[in-house]
mmCIF file with all atom_site columns, C-alpha atoms in Angstrom:
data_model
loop_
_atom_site.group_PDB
_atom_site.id
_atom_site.type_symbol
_atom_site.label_atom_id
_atom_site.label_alt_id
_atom_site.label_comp_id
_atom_site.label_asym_id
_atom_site.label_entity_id
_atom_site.label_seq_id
_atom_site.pdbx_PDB_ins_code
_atom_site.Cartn_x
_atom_site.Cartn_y
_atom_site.Cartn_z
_atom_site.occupancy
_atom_site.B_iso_or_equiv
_atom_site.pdbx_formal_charge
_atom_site.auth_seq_id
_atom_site.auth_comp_id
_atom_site.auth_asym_id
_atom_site.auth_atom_id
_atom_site.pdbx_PDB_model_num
ATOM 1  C CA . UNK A 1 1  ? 122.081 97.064  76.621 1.00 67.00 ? 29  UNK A CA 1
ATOM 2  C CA . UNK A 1 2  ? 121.222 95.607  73.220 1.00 66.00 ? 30  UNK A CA 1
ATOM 3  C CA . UNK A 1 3  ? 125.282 94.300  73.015 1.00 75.00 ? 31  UNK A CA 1
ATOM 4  C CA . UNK A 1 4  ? 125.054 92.688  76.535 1.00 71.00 ? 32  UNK A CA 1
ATOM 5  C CA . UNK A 1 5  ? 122.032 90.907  75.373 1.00 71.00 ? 33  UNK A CA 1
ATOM 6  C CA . UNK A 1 6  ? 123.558 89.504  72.452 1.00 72.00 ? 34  UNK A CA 1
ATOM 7  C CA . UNK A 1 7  ? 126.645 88.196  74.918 1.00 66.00 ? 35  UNK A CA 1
ATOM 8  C CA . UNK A 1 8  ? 124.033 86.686  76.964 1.00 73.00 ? 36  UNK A CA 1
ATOM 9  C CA . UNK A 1 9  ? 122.303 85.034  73.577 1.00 71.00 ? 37  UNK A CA 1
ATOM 10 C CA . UNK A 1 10 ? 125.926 83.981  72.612 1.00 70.00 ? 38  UNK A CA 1
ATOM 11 C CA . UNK A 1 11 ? 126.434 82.422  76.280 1.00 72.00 ? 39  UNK A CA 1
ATOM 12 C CA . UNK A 1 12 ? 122.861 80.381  76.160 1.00 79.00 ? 40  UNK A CA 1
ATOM 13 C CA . UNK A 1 13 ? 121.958 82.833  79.076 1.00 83.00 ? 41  UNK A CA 1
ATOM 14 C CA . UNK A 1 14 ? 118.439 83.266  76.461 1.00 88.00 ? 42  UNK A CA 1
ATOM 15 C CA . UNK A 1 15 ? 116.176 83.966  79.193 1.00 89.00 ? 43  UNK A CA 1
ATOM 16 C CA . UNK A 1 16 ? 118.331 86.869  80.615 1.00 89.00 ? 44  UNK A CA 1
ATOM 17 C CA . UNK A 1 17 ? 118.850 87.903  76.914 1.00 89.00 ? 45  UNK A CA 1
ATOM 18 C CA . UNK A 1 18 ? 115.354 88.176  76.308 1.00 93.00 ? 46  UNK A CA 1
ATOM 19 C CA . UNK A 1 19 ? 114.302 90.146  79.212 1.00 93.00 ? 47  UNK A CA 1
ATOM 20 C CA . UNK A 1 20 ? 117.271 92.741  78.418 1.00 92.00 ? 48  UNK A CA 1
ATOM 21 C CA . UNK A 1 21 ? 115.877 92.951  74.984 1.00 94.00 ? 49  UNK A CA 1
ATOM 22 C CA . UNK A 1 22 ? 112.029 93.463  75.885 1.00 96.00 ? 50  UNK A CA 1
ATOM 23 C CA . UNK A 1 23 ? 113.630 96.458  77.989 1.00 95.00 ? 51  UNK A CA 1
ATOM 24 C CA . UNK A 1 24 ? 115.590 97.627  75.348 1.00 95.00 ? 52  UNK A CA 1
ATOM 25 C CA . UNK A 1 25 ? 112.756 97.475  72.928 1.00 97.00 ? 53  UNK A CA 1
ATOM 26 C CA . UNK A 1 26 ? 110.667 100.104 75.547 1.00 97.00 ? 54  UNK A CA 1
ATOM 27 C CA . UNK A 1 27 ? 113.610 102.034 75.891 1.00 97.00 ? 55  UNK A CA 1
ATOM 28 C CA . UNK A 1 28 ? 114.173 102.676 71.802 1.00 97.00 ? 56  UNK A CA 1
ATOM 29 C CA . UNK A 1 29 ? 110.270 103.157 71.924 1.00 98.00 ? 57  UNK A CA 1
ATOM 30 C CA . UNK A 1 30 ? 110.306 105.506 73.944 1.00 98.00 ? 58  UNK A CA 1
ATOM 31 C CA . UNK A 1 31 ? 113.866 107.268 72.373 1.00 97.00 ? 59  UNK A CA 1
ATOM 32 C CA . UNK A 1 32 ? 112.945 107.143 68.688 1.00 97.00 ? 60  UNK A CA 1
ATOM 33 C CA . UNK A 1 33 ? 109.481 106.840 68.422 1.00 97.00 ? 61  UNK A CA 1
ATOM 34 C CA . UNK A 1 34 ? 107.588 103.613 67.846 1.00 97.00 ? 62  UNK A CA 1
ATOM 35 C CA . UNK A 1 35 ? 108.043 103.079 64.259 1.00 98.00 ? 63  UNK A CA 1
ATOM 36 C CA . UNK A 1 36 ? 111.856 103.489 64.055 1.00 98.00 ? 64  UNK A CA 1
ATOM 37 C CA . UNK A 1 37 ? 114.042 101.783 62.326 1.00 98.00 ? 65  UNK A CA 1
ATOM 38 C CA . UNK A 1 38 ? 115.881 101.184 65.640 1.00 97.00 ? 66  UNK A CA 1
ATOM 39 C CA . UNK A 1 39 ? 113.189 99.844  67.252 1.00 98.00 ? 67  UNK A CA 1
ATOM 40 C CA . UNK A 1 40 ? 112.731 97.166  64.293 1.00 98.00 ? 68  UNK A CA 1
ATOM 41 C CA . UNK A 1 41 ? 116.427 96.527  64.771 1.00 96.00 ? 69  UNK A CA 1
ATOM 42 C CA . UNK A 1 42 ? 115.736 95.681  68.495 1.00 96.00 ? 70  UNK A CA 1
ATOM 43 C CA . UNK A 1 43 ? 112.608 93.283  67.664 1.00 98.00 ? 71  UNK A CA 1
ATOM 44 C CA . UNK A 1 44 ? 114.504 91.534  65.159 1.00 97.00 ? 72  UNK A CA 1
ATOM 45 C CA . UNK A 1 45 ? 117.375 90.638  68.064 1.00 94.00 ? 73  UNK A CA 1
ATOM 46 C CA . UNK A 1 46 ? 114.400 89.612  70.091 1.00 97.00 ? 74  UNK A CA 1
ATOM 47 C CA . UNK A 1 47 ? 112.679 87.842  67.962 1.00 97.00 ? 75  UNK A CA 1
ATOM 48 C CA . UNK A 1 48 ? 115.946 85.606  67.649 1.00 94.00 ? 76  UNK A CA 1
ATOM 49 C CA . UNK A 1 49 ? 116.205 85.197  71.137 1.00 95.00 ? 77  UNK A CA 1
ATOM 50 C CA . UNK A 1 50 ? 112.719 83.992  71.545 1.00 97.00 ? 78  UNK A CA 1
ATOM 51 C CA . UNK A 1 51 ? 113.307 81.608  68.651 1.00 96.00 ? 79  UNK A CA 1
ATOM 52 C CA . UNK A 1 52 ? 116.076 80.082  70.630 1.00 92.00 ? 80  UNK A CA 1
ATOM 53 C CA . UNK A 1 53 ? 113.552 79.493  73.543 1.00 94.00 ? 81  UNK A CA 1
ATOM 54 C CA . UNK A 1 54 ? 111.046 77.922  71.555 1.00 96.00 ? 82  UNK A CA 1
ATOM 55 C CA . UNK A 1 55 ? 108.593 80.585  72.256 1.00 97.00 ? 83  UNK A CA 1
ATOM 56 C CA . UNK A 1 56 ? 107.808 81.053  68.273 1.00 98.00 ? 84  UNK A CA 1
ATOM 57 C CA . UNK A 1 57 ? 104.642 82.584  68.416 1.00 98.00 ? 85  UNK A CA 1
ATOM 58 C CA . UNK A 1 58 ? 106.431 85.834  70.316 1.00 98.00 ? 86  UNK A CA 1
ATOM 59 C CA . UNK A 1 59 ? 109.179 85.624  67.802 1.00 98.00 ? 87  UNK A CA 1
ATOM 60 C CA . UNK A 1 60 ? 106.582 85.788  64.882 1.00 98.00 ? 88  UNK A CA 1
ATOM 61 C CA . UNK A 1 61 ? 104.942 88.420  66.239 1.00 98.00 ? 89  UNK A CA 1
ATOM 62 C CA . UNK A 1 62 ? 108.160 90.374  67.047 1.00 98.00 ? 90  UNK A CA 1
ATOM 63 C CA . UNK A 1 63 ? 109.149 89.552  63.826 1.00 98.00 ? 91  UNK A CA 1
ATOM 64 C CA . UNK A 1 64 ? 106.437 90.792  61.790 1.00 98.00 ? 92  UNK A CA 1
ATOM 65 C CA . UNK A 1 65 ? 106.368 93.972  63.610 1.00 98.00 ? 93  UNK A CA 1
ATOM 66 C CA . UNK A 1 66 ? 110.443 94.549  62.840 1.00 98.00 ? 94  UNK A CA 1
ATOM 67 C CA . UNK A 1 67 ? 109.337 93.886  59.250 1.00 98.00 ? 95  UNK A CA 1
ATOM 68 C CA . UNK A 1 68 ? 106.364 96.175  58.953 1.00 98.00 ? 96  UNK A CA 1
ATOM 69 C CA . UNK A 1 69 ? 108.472 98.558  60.127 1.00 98.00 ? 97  UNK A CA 1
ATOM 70 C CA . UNK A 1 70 ? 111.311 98.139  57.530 1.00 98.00 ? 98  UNK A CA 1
ATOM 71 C CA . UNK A 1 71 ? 108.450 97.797  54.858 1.00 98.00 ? 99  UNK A CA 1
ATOM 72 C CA . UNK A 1 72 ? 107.414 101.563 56.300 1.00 98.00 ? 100 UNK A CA 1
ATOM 73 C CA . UNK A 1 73 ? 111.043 103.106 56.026 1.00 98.00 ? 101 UNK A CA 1
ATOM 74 C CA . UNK A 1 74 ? 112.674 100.913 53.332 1.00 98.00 ? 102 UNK A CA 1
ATOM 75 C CA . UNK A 1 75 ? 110.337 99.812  51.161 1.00 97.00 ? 103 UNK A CA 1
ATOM 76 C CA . UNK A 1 76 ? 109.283 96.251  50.361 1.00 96.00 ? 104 UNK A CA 1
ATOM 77 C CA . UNK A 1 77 ? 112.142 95.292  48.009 1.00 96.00 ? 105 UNK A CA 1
ATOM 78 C CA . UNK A 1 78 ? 114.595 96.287  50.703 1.00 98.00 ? 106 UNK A CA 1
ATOM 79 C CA . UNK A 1 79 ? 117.293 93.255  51.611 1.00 98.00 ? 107 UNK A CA 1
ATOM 80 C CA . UNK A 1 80 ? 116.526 93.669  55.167 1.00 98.00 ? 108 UNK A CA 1
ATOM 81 C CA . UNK A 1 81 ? 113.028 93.619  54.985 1.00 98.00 ? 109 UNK A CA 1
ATOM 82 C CA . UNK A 1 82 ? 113.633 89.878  52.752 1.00 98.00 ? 110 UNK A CA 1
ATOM 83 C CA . UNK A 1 83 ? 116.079 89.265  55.328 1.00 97.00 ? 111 UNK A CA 1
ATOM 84 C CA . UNK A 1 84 ? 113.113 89.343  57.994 1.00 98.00 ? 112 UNK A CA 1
ATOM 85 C CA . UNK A 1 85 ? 110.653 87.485  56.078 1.00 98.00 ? 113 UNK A CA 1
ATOM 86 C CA . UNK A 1 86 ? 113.285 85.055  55.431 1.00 98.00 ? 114 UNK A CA 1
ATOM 87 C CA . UNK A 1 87 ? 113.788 85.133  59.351 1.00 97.00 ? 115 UNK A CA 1
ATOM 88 C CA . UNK A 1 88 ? 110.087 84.293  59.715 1.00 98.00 ? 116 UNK A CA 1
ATOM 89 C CA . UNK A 1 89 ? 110.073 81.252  57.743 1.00 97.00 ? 117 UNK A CA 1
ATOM 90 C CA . UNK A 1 90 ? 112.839 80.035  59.468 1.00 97.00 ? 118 UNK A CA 1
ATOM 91 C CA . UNK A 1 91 ? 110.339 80.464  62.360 1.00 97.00 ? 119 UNK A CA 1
ATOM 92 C CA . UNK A 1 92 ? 107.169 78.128  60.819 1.00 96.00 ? 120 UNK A CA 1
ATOM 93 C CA . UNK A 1 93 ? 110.293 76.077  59.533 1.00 96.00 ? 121 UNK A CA 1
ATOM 94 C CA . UNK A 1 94 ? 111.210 75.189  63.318 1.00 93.00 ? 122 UNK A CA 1
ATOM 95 C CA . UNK A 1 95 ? 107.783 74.641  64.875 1.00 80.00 ? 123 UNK A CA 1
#
């Protein structure tokens, strides 16, 4: 699911990509528990999508969730938790 999503990202089919993704995201939920690092994985894809759409106040919040969620598992000096953060800014950066 998550790899069709990012086909439909990479084809500009973003609204399509996002609804797979909000699917997916329930899906890992519900698979590995709400705080897993597969579920952050998910919201971070999303949270791309959504920035392509414009809609950056769901990417932030998708955003910061994938991010508290590395924080939890990886710890804060983690590269993907900068990598998210960075990913954020790039968020305020387009608005």
């Amino acid at each position: 699911m998550i790899q069709l999503a990012t086909l439909l990202k990479n084809r500009s089919y973003l609204s399509e990509a996002c609804e797979l993704l909000k699917e997916a995201v329930d899906m890992n939920r519900h698979l590995h528990g709400t705080r897993s690092l597969v579920v952050a994985e998910t919201l971070s894809l999303l949270g791309m999508v959504l920035k392509s759409k414009s809609q950056y106040l769901d990417a932030i919040e998708s955003y910061e969730e994938c991010r508290a969620i590395r924080r939890e598992h990886l710890g804060i000096e983690h590269q993907l938790v900068a990598k998210t953060t960075h990913d954020i800014g790039l968020v305020y950066w387009s608005k």
